[in-house]
Coordinates of C-alpha atoms in Angstrom, one line a residue:
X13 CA -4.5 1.3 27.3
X14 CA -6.6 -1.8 26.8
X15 CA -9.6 -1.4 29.0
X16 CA -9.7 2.0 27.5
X17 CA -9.2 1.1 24.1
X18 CA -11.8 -1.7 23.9
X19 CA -14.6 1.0 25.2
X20 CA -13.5 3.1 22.8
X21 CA -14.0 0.6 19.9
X22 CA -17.2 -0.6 21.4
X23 CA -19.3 0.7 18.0
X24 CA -17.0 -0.5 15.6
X25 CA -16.2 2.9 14.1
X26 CA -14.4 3.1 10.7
X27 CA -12.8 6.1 11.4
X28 CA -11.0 6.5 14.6
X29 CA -9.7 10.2 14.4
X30 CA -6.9 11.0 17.5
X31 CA -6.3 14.9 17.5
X32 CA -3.3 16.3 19.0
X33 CA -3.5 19.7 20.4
X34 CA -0.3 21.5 18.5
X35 CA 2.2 20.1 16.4
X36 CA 5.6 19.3 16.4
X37 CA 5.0 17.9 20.7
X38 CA 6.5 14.4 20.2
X39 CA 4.3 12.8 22.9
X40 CA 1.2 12.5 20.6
X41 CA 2.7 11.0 17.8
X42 CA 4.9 8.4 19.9
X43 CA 1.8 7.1 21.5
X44 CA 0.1 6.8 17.9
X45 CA 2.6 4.6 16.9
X46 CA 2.0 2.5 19.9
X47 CA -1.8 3.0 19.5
X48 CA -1.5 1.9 15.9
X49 CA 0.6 -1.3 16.5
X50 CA -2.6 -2.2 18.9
X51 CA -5.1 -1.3 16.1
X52 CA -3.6 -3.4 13.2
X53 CA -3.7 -6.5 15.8
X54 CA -7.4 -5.5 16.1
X55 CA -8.3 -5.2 11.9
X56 CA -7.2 -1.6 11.2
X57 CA -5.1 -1.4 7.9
X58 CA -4.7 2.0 7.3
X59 CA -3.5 5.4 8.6
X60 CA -3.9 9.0 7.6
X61 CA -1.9 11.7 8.7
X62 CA -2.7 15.5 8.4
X63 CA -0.2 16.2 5.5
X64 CA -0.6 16.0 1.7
X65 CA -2.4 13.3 0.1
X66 CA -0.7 13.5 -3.0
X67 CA 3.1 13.8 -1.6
X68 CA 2.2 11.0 0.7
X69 CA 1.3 8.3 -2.6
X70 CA 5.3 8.3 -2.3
X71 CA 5.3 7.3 1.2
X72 CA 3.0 4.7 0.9
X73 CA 5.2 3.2 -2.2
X74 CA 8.0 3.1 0.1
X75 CA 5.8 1.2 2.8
X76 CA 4.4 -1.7 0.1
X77 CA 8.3 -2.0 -1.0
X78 CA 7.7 -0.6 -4.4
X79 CA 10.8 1.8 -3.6
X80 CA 14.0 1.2 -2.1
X81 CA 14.5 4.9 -0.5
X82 CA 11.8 7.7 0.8
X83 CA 11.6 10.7 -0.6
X84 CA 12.5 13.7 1.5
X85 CA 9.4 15.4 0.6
X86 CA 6.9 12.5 0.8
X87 CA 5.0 14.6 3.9
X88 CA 4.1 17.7 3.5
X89 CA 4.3 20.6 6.4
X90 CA 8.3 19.5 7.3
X91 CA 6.2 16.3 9.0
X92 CA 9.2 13.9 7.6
X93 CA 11.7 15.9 10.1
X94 CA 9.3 14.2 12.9
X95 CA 11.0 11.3 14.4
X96 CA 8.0 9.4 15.2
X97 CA 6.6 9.7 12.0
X98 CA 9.9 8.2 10.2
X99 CA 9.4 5.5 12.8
X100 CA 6.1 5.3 12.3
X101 CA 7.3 4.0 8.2
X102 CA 9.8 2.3 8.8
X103 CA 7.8 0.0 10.6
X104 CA 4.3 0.1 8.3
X105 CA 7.6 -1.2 5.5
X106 CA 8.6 -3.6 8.3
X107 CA 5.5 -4.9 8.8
X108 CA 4.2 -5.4 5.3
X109 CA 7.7 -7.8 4.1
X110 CA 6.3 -9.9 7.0
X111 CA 1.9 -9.9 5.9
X112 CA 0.1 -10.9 3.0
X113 CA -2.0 -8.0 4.1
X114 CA -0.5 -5.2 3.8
X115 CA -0.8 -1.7 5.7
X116 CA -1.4 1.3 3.5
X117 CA -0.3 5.1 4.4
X118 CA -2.4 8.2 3.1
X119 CA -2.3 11.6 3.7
X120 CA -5.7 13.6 4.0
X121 CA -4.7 17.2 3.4
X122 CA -5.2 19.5 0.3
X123 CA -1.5 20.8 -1.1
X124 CA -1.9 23.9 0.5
X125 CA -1.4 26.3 3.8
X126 CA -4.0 29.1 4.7
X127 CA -2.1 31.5 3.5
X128 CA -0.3 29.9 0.2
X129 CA -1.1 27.8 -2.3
X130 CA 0.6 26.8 -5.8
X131 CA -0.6 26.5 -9.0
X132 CA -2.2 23.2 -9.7
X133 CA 0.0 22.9 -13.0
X134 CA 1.6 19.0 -11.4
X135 CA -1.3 18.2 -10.1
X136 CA -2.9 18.5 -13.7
X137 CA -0.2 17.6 -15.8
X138 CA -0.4 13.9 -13.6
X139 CA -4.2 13.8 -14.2
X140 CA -4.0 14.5 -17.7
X141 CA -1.3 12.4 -18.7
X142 CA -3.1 9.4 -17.4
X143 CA -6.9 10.6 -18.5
X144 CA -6.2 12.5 -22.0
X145 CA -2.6 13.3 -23.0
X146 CA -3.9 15.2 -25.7
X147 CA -5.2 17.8 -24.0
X148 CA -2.3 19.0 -21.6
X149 CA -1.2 22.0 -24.3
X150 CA -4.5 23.5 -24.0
X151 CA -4.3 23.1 -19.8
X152 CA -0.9 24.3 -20.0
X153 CA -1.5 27.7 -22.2
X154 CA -4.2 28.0 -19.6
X155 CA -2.0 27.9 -16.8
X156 CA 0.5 30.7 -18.0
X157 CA 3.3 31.3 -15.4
X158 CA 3.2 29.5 -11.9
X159 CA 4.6 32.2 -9.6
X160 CA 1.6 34.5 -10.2
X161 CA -1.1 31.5 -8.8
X162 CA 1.3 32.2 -5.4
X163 CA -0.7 35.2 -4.5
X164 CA -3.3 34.2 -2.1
X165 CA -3.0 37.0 0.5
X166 CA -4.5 39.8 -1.7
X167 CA -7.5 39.5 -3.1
X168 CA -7.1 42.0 -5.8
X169 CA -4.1 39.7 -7.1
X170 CA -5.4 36.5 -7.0
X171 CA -5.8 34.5 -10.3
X172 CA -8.6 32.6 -8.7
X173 CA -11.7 34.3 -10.6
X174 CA -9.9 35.1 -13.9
X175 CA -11.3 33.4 -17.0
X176 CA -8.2 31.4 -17.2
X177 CA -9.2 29.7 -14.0
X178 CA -12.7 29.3 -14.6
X179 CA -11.9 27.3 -17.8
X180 CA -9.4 25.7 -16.0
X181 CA -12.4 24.1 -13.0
X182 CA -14.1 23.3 -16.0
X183 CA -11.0 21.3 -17.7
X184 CA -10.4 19.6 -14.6
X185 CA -13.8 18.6 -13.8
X186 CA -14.2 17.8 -17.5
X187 CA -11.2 15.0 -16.6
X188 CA -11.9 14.0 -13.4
X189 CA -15.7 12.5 -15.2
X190 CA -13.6 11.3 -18.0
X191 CA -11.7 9.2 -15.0
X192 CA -14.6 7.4 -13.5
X193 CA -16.3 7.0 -17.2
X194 CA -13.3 5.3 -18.2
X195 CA -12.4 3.5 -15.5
X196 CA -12.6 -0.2 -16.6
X197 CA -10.4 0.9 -20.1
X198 CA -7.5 2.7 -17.6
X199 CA -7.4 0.3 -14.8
X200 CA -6.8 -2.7 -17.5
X201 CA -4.4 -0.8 -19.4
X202 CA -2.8 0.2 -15.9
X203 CA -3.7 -0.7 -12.4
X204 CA -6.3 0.4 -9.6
X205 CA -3.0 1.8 -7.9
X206 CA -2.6 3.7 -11.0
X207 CA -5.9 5.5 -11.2
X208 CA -6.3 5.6 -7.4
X209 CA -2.9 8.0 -7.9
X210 CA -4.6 10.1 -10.8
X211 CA -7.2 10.4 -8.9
X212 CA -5.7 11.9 -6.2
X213 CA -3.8 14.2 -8.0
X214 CA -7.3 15.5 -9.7
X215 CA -9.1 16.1 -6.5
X216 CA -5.6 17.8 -5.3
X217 CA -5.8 19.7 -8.5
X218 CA -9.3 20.6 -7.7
X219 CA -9.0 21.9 -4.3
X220 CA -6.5 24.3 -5.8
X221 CA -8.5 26.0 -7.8
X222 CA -11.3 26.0 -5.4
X223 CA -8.8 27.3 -2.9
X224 CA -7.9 30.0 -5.1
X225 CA -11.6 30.9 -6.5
X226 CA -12.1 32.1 -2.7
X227 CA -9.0 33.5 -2.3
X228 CA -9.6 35.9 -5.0
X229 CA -13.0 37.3 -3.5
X230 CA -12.7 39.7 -0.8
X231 CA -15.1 40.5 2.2
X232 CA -14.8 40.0 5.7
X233 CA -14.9 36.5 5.7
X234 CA -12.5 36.1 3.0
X235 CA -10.2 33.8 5.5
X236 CA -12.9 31.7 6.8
X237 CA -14.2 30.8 3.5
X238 CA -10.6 29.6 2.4
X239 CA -10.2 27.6 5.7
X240 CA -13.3 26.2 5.1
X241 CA -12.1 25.1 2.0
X242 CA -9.6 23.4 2.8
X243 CA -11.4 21.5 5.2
X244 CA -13.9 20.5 2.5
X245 CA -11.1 19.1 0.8
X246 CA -9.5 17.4 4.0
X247 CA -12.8 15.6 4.4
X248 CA -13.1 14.6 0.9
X249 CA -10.2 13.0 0.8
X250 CA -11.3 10.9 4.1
X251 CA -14.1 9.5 2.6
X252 CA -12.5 8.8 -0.7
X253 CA -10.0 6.8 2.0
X254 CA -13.2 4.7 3.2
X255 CA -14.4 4.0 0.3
X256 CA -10.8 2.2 -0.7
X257 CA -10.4 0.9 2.9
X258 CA -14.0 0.4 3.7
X259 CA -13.4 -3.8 3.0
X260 CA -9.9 -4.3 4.5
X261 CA -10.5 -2.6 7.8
X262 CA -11.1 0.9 9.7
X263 CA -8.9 3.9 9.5
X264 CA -6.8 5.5 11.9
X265 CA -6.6 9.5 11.5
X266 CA -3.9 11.5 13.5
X267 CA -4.1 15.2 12.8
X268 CA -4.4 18.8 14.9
X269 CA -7.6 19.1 17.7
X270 CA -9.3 21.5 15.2
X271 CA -9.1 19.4 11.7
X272 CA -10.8 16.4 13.7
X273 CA -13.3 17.9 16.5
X274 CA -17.1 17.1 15.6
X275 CA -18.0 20.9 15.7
X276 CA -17.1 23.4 13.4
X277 CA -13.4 25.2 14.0
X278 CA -12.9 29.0 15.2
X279 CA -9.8 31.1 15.5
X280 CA -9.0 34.5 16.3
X281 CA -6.8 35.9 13.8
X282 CA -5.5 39.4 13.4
X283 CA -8.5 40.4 15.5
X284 CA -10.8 38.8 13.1
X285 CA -12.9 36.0 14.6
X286 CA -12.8 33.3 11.7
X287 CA -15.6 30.2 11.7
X288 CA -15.7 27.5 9.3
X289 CA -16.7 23.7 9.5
X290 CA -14.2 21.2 10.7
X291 CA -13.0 18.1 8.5
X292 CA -14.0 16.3 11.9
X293 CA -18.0 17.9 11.7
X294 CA -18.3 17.2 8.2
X295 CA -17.1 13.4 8.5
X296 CA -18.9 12.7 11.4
X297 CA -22.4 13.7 9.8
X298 CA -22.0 11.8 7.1
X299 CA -20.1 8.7 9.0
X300 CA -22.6 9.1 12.3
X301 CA -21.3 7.1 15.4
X302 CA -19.0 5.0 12.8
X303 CA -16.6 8.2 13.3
X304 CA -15.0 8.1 16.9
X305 CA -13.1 11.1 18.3
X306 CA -10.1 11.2 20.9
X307 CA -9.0 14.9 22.1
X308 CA -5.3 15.3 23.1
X309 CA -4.6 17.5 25.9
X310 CA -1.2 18.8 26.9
X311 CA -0.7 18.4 30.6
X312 CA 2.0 20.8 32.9
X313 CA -1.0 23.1 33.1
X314 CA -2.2 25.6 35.6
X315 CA -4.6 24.2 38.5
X316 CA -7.8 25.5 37.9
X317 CA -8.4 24.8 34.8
X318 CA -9.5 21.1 32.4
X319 CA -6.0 20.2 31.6
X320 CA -4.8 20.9 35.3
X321 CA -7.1 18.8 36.3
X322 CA -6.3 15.7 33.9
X323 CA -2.6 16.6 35.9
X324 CA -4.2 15.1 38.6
X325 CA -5.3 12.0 37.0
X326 CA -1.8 11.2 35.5
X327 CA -1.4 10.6 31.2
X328 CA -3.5 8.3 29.5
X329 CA -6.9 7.6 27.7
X330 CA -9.9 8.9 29.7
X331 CA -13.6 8.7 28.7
X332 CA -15.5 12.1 28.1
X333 CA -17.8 10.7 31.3
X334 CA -14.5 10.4 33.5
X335 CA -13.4 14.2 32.3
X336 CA -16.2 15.8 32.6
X337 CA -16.6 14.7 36.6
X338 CA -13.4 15.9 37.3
X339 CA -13.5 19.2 34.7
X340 CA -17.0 20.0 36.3
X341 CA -16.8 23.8 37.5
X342 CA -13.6 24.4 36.0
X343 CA -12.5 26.8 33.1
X344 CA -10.5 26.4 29.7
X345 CA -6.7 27.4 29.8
X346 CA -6.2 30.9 29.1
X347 CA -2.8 31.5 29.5
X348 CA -2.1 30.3 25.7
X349 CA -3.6 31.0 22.2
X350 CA -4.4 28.6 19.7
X351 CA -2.5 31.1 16.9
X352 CA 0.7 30.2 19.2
X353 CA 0.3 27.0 18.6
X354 CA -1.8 25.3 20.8
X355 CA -5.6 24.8 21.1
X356 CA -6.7 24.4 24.8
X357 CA -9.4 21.9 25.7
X358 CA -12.5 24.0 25.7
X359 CA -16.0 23.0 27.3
X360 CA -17.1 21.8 23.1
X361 CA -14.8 19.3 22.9
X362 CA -16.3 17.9 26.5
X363 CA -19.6 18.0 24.7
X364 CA -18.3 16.2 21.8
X365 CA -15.5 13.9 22.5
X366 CA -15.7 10.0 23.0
X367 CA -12.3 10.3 24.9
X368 CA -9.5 12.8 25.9
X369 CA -5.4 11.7 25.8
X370 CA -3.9 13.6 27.8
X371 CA -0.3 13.6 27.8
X372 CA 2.8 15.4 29.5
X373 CA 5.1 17.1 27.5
X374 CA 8.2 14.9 25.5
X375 CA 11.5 15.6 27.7
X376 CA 13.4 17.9 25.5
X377 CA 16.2 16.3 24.1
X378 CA 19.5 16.9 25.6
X379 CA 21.7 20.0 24.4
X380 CA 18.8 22.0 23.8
X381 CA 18.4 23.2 27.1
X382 CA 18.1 27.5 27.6
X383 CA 21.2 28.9 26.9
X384 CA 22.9 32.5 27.2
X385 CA 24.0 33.9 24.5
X386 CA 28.1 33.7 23.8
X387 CA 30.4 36.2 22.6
X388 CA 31.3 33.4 19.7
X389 CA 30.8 33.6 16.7
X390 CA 31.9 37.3 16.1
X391 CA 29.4 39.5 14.7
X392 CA 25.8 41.2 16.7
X393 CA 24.3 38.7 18.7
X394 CA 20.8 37.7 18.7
X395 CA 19.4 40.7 21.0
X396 CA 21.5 43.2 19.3
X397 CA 20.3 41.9 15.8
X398 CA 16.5 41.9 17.3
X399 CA 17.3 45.6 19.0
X400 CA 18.2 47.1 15.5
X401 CA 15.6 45.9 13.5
X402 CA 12.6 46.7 16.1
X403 CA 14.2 50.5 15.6
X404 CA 13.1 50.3 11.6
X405 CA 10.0 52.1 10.6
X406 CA 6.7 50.1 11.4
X407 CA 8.3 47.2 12.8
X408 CA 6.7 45.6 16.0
X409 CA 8.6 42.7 18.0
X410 CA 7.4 40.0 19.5
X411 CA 9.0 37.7 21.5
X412 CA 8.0 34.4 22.0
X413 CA 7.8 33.5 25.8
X414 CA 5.8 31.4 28.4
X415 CA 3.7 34.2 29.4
X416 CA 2.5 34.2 26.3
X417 CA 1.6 31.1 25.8
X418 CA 4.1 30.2 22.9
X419 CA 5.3 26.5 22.9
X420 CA 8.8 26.1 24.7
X421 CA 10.6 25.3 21.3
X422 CA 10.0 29.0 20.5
X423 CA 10.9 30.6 23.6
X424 CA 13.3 33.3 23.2
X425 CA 12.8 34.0 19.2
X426 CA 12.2 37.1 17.7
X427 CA 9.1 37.7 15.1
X428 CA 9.4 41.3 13.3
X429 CA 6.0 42.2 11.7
X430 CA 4.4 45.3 10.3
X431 CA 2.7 47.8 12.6
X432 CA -0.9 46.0 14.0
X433 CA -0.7 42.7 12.0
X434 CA 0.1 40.0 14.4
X435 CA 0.1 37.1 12.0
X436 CA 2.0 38.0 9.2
X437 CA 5.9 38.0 10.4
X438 CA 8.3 39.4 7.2
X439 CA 11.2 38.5 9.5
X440 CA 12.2 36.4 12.9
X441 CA 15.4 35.2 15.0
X442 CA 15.2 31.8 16.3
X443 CA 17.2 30.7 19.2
X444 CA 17.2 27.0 19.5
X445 CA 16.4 24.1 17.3
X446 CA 12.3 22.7 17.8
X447 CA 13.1 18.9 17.9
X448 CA 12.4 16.6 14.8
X449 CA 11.1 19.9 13.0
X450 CA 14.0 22.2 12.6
X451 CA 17.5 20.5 13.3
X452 CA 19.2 21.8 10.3
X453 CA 21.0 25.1 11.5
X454 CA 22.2 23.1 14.6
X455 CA 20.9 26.6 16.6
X456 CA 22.4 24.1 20.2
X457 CA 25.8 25.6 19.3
X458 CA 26.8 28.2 21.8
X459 CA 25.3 31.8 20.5
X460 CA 24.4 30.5 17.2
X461 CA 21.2 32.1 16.1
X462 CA 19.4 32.4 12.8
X463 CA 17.8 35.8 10.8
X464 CA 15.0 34.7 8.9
X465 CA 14.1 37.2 5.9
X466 CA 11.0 36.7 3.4
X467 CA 12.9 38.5 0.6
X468 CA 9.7 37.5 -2.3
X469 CA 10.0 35.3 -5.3
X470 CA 12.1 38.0 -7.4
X471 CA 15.3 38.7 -4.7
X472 CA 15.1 35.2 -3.7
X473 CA 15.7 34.2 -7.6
X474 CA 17.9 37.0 -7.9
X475 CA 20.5 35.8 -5.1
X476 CA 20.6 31.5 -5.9
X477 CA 20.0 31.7 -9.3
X478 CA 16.6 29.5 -9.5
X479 CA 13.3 30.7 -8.3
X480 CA 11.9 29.3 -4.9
X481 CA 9.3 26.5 -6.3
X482 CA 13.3 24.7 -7.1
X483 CA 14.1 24.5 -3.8
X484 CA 13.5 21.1 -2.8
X485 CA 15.0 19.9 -5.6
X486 CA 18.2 21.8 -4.8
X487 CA 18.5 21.9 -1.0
X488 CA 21.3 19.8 -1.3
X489 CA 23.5 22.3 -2.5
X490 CA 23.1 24.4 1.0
X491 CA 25.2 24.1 4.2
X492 CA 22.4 25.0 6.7
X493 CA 24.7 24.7 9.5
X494 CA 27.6 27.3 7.9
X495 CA 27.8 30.8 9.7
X496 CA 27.4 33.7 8.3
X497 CA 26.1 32.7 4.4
X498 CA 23.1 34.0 3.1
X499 CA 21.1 30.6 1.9
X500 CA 17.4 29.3 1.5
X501 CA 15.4 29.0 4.8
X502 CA 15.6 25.1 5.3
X503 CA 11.7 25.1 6.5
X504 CA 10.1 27.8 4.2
X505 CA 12.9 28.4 1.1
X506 CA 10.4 27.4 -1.2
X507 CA 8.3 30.5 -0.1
X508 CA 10.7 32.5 -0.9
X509 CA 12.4 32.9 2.9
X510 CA 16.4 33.3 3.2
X511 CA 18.4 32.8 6.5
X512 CA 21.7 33.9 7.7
X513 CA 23.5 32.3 10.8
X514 CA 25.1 34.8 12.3
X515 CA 26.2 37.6 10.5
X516 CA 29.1 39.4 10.4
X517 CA 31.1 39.4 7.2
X518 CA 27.7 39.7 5.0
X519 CA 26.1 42.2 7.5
X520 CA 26.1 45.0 4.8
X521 CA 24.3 42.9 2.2
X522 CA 21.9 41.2 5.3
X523 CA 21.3 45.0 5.9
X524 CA 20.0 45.6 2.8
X525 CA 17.9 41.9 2.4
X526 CA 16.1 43.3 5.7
X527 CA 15.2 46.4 4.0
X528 CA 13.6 44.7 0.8
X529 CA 11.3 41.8 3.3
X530 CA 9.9 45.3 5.2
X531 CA 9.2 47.2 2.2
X532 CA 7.9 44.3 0.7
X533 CA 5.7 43.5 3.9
X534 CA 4.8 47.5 3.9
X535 CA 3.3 47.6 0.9
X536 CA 1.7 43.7 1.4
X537 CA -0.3 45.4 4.4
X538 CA -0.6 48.7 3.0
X539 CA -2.5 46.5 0.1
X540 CA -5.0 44.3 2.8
X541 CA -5.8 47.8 4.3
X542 CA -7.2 49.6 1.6
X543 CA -9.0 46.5 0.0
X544 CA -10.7 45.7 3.6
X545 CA -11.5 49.6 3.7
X546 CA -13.1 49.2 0.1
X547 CA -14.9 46.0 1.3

């Protein structure tokens, strides 16, 4: 990696942004680890990942020593499950008992998904108690209820443009100028730490409200507004990183192809072609050639194509010059779709790439190898589960497979959804474990398989006795390996998804569970028809 490496740092950039091409492929972050090892010995002192910036404040406590044990939920998106990325802190901690200068972790994304976000009531409530105490009951009669600020998919329900959340912006903006203006009178009664944290939490609090100001305006680019969004607030919170970082040392950025790429992000979603500008295009106009871009690629592709032809070359670093010899009369992938999770080199990213990494897949760890179903435990097996509900009134299946260019953890698993919308599953069977994300259920037991229901906010409530936002506080209470019990869905409970290992015994009641996620996911679509219709 050296020769590479040192061309790569040949203009000294501040920001040296490595994109992987899906998530949850353990090659990518493995080799940022090593990568990163080679950049602290070279100046860099930093590192943000693509997962909350507020939940990972907690990480980077853990890293300077502050706390003796990380919390579960310190990354966002199920990252912690990641094995590299535990390995990755453990060693930033092991490092810093050992330097004077010490390594610091961030996280670069808003609190939110692009199709959920939460009320910004914590995010607040942190920013107030360290700006103006006084003021939280006013912010928190604003606020109301939480669950309602969950609605994000239909316009016509969002609390985004109500007066409540206009005077909210204004509240929080109100604070966030209070912050700086009082800067020198907080830091000496606290720390820079200290308002580096509130600050967080008030441009997290922020990009809520912004989030869900668009959400709640309809039209047909409704989606790409909110993605854009959230990319504004990616790239925010990357130049609020240099400005802290910008005299210890550059930063290193790992996150997905499309948050990092110098030109702006597209994706075909239900149909829809959705355009916004990357975190990567907005940082790199502002940063100019201080902002240095590496592509992953994911090799085992077909010949023909750009990644079948980095096959050829073996894994490793590889200047843009170098690919773009060898790519020269070739075509993108096209076997695979970005909304399956991965983003195929495409003839952009040769345009505006400094280098490509292009990696082979992780072996998959042993155990998890394909698998017929067994006749143990007792109760419908996974195909005879799928069978039934594809026979229930609007429900289309789709199965995950090769062909289709799903990764290989999902090959075999079931996603229910309502008559044309291809993104939106109320319902799924998965097969097998994906490695370092979802371990829990232990789905390498011999024809274990688990039904995954979104049930909503009031059923889910109804069934554990505390609403879904309590989840994480209370996932310890849950077996996620026990057959046949209806529990929270270890990955997405706090949404309001159940799961059910095999049932048999609880069959009747999962009957009726299935029944209230499609009506639910009826009327959800039913809703997005007639307000695109009266767009």
């Amino acid at each position: 990696m050296d020769t590479a490496l040192e061309a790569l740092l040949d203009n000294d950039p501040t920001v040296l942004a490595v994109g992987e091409p899906t998530h949850g492929e353990l090659a990518f972050p493995r080799w940022r680890n090593r990568l990163f090892a080679e950049l602290v010995e070279r100046g860099f002192r930093s590192i943000a990942l693509e997962t909350d910036r507020v939940a990972a404040l907690d990480v980077d406590a853990y890293v300077r020593g502050d706390v003796e044990s990380l919390a579960r939920d310190g990354f966002s998106h199920n990252f912690g499950q990641l094995a590299p990325n535990r390995e990755l802190v453990e060693w930033m901690r092991e490092y810093n008992t050992s330097h004077d200068e010490h390594l610091t972790f961030y996280g670069f994304d808003a609190p939110l998904e692009l199709t959920s976000a939460p009320s910004p009531r914590r995010h607040l409530q942190e920013l107030c108690a360290y700006v103006a105490p006084e003021r939280w009951a006013e912010l928190d009669a604003l606020l109301g209820d939480d669950e309602p600020w969950d609605e994000v998919l239909d316009a016509s329900r969002s609390l985004g443009t109500s007066a409540q959340a206009g005077a909210l912006r204004v509240a929080a903006d109100d604070l966030m100028t209070a912050l700086y203006a009082s800067a020198p009178r907080l830091v000496a009664a606290s720390s820079v730490v200290a308002w580096r944290r509130a600050q967080a939490y008030g441009v997290a609090a922020l990009s809520l409200l912004r989030y869900h100001a668009q959400a709640a305006v309809g039209g047909p680019d409704r989606t790409s507004r909110m993605a854009g969004v959230r990319d504004a607030c990616m790239a925010k919170n990357l130049l609020d990183i240099r400005s802290f970082e910008q005299h210890r040392g550059p930063t290193l950025v790992f996150a997905h192809n499309r948050h990092v790429q110098r030109y702006g992000s597209r994706l075909l979603l239900g149909g829809a072609e959705l355009e916004w500008n990357s975190a990567g295009s907005i940082v790199s106009t502002l940063l100019g050639d201080r902002y240095a871009v590496v592509t992953g690629s994911l090799g085992e592709a077909p010949t023909g194509t750009y990644e079948g032809a980095l096959d050829a070359l073996g894994e490793g670093l590889f200047d843009v010059t170098r690919v773009r010899e060898v790519t020269q009369g070739l075509k993108p992938r096209d076997d695979v779709s970005p909304a399956q999770g991965y983003l195929p080199l495409a003839a952009e990213d040769l345009e505006h790439t400094d280098f490509v990494l292009h990696l082979p897949p992780a072996p998959r760890p042993a155990g998890d190898e394909p698998r017929e179903e067994g006749a143990v435990p007792p109760g419908p097996s996974a195909k005879d589960a799928a069978a039934q509900m594809s026979l229930l009134p609007h429900v289309t299946t789709v199965v995950a497979d090769e062909a289709g260019g799903a990764p290989e953890s999902n090959w075999g698993n079931y996603f229910f959804l309502i008559d044309d919308d291809r993104m939106r599953p109320f319902a799924s069977i998965v097969i097998r474990n994906m490695p370092g994300f979802d371990e829990e259920s232990q789905l390498d037991r011999q024809g274990v398989y688990r039904l995954n229901l979104n049930v909503g906010r009031e059923e889910f409530e109804r069934l554990f006795g505390f609403p879904p936002r309590e989840f994480e506080a209370r996932r310890g209470e849950f077996d996620f390996a026990a057959l046949d019990e209806v529990i929270p869905n270890p990955i997405y409970g706090a949404q309001g998804w159940v799961s059910v290992l095999n049932p048999n015994r609880t069959l009747s009641d999962v009957i009726g569970l299935v029944e209230i996620a499609r009506r639910n996911a009826v009327a959800r679509h039913q809703r997005r028809a007639t307000a695109a219709g009266g767009s």
